[in-house]
Short mmCIF file of C-alpha atoms in Angstrom, two decimals:
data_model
loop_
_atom_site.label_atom_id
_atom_site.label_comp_id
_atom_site.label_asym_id
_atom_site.label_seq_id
_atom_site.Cartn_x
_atom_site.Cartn_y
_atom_site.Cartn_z
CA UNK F 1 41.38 5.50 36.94
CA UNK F 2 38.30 7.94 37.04
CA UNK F 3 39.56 9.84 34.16
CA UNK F 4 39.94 6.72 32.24
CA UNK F 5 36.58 5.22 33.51
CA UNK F 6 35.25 8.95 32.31
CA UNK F 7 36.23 8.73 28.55
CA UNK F 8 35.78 4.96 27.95
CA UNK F 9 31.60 5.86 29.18
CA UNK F 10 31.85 8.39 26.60
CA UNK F 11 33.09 6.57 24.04
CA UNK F 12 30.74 3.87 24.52
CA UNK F 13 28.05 6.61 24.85
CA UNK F 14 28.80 8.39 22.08
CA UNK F 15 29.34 5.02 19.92
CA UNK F 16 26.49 2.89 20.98
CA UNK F 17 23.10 3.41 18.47
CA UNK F 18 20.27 5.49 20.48
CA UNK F 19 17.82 2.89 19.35
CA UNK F 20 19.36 0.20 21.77
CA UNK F 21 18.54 1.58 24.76
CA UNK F 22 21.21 -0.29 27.15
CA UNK F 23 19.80 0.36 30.30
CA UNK F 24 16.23 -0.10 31.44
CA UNK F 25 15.02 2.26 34.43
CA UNK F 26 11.79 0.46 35.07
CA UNK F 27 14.04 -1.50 37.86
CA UNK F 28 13.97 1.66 40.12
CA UNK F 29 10.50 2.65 39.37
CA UNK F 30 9.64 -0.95 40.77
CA UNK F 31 11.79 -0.98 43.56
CA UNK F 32 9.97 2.19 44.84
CA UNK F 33 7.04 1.05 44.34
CA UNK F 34 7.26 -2.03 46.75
CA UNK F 35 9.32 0.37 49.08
CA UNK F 36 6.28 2.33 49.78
CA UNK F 37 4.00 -0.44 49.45
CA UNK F 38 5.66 -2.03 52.29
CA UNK F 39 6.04 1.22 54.31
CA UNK F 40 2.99 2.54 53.21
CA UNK F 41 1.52 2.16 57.23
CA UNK F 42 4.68 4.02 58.33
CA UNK F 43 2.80 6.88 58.09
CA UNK F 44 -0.06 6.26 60.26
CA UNK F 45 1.81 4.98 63.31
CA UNK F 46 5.58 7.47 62.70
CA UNK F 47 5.28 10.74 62.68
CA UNK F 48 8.86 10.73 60.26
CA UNK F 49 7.44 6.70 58.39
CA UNK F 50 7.99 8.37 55.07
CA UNK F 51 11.67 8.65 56.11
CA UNK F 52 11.95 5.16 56.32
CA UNK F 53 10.94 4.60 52.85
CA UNK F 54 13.38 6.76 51.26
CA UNK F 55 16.17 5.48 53.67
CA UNK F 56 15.61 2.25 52.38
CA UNK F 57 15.50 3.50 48.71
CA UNK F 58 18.81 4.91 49.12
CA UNK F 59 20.02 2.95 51.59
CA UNK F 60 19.64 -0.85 49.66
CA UNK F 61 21.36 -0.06 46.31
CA UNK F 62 24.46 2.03 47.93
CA UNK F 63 24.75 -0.50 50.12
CA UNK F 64 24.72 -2.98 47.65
CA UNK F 65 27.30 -1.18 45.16
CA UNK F 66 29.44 -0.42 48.42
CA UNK F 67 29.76 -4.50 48.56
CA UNK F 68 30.48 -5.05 45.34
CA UNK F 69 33.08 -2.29 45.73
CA UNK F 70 34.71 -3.84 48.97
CA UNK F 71 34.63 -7.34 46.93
CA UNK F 72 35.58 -6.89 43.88
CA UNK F 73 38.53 -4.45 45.46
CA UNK F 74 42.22 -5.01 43.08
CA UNK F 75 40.52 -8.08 41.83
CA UNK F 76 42.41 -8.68 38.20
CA UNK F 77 44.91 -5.66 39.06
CA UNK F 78 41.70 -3.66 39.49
CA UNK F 79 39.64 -4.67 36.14
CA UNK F 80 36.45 -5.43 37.93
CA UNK F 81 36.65 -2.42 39.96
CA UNK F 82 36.70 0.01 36.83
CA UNK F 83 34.25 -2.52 35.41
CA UNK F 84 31.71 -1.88 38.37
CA UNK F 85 32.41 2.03 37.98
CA UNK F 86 31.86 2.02 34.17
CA UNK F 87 28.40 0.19 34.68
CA UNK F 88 27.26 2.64 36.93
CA UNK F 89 28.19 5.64 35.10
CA UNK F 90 26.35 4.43 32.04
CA UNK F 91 23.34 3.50 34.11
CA UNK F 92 23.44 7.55 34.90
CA UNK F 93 24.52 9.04 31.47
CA UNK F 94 21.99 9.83 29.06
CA UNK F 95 20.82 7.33 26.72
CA UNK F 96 21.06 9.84 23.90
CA UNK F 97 23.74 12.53 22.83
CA UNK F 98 22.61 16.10 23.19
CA UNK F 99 23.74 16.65 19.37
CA UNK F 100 21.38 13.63 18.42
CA UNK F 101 18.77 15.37 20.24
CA UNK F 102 18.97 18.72 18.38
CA UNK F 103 19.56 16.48 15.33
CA UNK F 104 15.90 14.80 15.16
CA UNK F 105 14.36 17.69 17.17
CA UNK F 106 15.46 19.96 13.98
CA UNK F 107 13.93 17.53 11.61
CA UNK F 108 10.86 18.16 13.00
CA UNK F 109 11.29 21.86 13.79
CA UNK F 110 12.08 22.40 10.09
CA UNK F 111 8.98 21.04 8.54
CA UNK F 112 7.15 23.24 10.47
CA UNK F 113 5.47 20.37 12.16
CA UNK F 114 4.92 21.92 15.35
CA UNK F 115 2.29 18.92 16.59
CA UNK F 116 5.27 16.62 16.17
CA UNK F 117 7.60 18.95 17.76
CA UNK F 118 5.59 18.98 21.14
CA UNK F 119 5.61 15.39 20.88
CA UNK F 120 9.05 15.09 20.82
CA UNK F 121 9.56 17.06 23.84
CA UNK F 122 6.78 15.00 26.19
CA UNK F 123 8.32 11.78 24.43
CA UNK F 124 12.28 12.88 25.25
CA UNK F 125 12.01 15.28 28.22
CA UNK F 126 8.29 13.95 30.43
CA UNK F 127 7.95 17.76 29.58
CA UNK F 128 5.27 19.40 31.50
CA UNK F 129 3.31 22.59 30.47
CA UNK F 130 4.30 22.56 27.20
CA UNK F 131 3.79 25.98 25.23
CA UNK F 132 1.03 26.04 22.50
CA UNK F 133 1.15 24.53 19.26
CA UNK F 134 0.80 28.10 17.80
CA UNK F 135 3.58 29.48 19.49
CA UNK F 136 6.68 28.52 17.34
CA UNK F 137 9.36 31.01 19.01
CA UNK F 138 8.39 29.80 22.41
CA UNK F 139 8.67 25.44 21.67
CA UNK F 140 11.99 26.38 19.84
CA UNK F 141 13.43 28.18 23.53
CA UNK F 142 11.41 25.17 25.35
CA UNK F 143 13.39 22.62 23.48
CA UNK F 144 16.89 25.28 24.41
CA UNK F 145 16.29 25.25 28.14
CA UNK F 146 15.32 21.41 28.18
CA UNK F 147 18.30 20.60 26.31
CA UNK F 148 21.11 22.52 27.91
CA UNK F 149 19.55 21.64 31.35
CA UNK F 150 19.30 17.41 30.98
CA UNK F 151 23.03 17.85 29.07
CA UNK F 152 24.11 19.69 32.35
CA UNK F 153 22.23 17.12 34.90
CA UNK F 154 22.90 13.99 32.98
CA UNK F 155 26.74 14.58 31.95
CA UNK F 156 28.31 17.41 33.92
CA UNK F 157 26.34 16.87 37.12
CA UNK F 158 27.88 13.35 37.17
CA UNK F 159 31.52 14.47 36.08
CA UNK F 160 31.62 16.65 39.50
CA UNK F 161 30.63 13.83 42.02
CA UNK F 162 32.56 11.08 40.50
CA UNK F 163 35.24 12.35 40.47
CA UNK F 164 34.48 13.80 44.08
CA UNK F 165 32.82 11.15 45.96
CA UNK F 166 33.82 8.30 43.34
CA UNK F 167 30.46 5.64 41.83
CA UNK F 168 28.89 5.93 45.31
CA UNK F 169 28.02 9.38 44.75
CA UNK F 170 26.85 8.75 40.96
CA UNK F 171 24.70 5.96 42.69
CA UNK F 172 23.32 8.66 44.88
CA UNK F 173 22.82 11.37 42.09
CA UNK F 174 20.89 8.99 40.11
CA UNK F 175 18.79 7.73 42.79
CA UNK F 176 17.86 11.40 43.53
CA UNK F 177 16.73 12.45 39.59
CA UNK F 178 14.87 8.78 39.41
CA UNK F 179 13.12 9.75 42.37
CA UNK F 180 11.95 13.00 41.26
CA UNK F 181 11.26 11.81 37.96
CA UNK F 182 9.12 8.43 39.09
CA UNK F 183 6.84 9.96 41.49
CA UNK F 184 3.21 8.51 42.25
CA UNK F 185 0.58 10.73 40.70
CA UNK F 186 -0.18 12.23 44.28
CA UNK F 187 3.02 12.49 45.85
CA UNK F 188 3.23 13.94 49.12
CA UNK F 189 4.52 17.85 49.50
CA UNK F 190 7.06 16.87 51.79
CA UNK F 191 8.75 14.31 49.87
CA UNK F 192 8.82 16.48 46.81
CA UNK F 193 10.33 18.91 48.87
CA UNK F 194 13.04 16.70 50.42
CA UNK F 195 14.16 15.34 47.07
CA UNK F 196 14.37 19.37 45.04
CA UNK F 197 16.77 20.43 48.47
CA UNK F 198 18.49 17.45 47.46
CA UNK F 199 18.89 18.32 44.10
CA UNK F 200 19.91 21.60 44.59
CA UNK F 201 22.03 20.42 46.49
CA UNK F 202 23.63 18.43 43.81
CA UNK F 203 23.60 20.77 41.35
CA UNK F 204 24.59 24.27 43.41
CA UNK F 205 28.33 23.56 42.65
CA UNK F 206 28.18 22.09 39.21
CA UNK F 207 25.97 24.63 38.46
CA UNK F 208 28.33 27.53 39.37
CA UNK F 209 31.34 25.85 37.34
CA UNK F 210 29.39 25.05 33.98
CA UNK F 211 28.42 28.87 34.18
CA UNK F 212 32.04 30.07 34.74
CA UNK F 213 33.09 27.75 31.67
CA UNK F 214 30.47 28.88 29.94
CA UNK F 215 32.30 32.18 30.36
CA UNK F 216 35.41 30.45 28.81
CA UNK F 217 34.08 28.97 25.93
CA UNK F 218 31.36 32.15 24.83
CA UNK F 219 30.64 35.43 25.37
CA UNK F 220 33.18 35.89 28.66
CA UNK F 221 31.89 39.88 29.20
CA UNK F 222 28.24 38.78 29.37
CA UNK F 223 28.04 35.90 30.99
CA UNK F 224 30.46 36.36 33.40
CA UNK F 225 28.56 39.15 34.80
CA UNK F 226 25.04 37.16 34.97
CA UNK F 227 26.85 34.75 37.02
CA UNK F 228 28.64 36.99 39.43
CA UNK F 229 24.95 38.46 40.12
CA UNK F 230 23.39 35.13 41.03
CA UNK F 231 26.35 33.07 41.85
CA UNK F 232 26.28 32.75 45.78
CA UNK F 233 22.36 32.40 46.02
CA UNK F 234 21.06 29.64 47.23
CA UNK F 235 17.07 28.63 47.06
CA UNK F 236 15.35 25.19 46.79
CA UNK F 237 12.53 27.73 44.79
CA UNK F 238 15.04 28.53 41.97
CA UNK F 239 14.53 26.81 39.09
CA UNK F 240 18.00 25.84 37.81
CA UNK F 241 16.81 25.00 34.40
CA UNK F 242 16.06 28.79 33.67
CA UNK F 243 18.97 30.04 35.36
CA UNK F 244 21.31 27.55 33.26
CA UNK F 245 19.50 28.50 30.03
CA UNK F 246 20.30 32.42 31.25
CA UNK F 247 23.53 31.61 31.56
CA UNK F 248 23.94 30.08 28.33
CA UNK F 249 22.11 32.71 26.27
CA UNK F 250 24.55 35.04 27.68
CA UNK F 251 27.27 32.93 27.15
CA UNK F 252 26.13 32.50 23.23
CA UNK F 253 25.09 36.31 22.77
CA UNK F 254 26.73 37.28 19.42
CA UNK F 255 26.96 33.97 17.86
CA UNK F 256 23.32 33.23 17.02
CA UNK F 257 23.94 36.83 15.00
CA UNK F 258 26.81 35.34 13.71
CA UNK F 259 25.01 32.35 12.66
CA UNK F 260 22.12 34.25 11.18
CA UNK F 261 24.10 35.95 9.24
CA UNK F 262 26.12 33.02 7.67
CA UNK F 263 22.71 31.17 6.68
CA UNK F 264 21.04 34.65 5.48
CA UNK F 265 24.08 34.93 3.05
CA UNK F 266 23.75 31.57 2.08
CA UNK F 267 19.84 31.20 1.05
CA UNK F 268 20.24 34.58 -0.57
CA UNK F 269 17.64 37.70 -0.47
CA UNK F 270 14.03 36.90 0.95
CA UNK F 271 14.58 33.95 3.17
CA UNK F 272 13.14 34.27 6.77
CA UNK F 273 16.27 33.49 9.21
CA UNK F 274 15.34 30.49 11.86
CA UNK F 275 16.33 32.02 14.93
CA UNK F 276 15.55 29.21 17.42
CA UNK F 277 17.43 27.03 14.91
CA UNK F 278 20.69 28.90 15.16
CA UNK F 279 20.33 29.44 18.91
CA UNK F 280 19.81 25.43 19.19
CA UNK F 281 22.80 25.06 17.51
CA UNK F 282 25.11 27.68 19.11
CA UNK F 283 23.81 26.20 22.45
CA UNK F 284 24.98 22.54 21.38
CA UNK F 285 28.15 23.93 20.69
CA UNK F 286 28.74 25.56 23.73
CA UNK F 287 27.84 22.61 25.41
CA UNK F 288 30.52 20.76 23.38
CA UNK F 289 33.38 23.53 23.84
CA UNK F 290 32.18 23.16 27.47
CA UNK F 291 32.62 19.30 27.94
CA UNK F 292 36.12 19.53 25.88
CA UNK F 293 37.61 22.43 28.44
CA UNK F 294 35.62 19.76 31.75
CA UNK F 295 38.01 16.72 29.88
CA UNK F 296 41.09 18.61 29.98
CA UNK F 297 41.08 20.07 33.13
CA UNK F 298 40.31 16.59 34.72
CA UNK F 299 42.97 15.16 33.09
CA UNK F 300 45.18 17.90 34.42
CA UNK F 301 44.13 16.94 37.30
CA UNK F 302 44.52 13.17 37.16
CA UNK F 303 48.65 14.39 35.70
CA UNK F 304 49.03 16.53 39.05
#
């Protein structure tokens, strides 16, 4: 059923217009927020009150879905089950496709508009410390890293724990990201420390099998060596955005040439290649070749 579940969130993912935005997070971000209103005192009189807070956050909806689970278990030969599961996974897929990202992201880039291009990014990614408006070479690999990294937390992140620990650990994953991502303007250290060990976490295994297939679907040489450097650290200081986007740009090394070369022969002498533009493009199609070889071997292993 998960591999089903899998390609029919997909196909509504991939189907459904980005302008009707089917899910609205601002639940979560409210449901915190009266979380640690109520346990806001904790503090004062636990020395571990902030725990309770974030045991309740994750404690009321995976509680909740577990019901639902348990009730709604072989109702209508299972329907409402795979119902339940497909809800879920949309609530943690991304709203928009990485190739409609790169699509209006090169609009922008290509007009030269780089004003509009940092908007972009703080409108699509909450980016922080954005690179200047001068720097054109530096928003283009910006826009790279940002893209192959929510791609990677948003869609293979959640391949690996449902089909691991079922919508119970999607639940989970997505309460994590939420949490980093709707933090009070002061948050405490400790809390933003709990929740990146809990991401890396998450992502230390994922991360090591989107690099190998990475491997698989680019430059195998190259990027099979960059992982086999890096690939039993562990440290809740690394920053797995960069070392995804090092992966990748070993992983694509040769066909940005490639691709330079195809549009240089195609605008003709005197043109200025677009480097940024071809590497967006070669990492969007690693990132597809990537998600293809994640589909089949799931549904090898769904056969077995």
């Amino acid at each position: 059923m998960k591999f089903l579940v899998i390609l029919i969130c997909l196909m509504v993912n991939y189907l459904w217009l980005k302008d009707l935005d089917r899910f609205d997070d601002g639940w979560f971000f409210r449901f915190r927020g009266r979380v640690e209103g109520w346990s806001s005192g904790l503090d004062e009189k636990m020395p571990l009150g902030w725990l309770a807070a974030f045991a309740l956050i994750y404690g009321v909806p995976l509680l909740s879905l577990a019901v639902i689970l348990f009730v709604t278990e072989g109702s209508v030969f299972g329907l409402v089950t795979m119902v339940v599961h497909i809800l879920v996974l949309l609530v943690a897929f991304d709203r928009t496709q990485p190739g409609q990202l790169a699509k209006d992201f090169l609009e922008k880039w290509k007009t030269g508009d780089m004003a509009s291009c940092l908007e972009f990014l703080q409108k699509e990614f909450n980016a922080s410390n954005l690179p200047s408006e001068d720097d054109r070479d530096a928003i283009g690999k910006y826009f790279s890293k940002q893209l192959s990294y929510r791609s990677f937390e948003k869609m293979f992140v959640m391949f690996f724990w449902y089909m691991c620990t079922g919508a119970l650990g999607i639940l989970f994953s997505y309460i994590t990201y939420q949490l980093r991502d709707s933090h009070p303007e002061q948050p405490q250290q400790r809390q933003v420390d709990l929740i990146s060990l809990l991401i890396q976490l998450l992502e230390w295994i994922p991360l090591r099998l989107l690099a190998l297939t990475f491997s698989l679907a680019g430059n195998f040489v190259q990027c099979f060596e960059n992982v086999r450097k890096s690939f039993w650290g562990f440290n809740k200081e690394t920053n797995n955005a960069d070392l995804l986007y090092g992966y990748a740009g070993c992983a694509i090394s040769g066909m940005v040439l490639n691709t330079l070369a195809e549009e240089d022969e195609g605008q003709g002498a005197g043109a200025v290649p677009d480097r940024e533009s071809a590497e967006i493009q070669a990492i969007l199609g690693l990132l597809e070749r990537s998600q293809a070889i994640w589909l089949s071997v799931l549904a090898l292993i769904t056969i077995v």
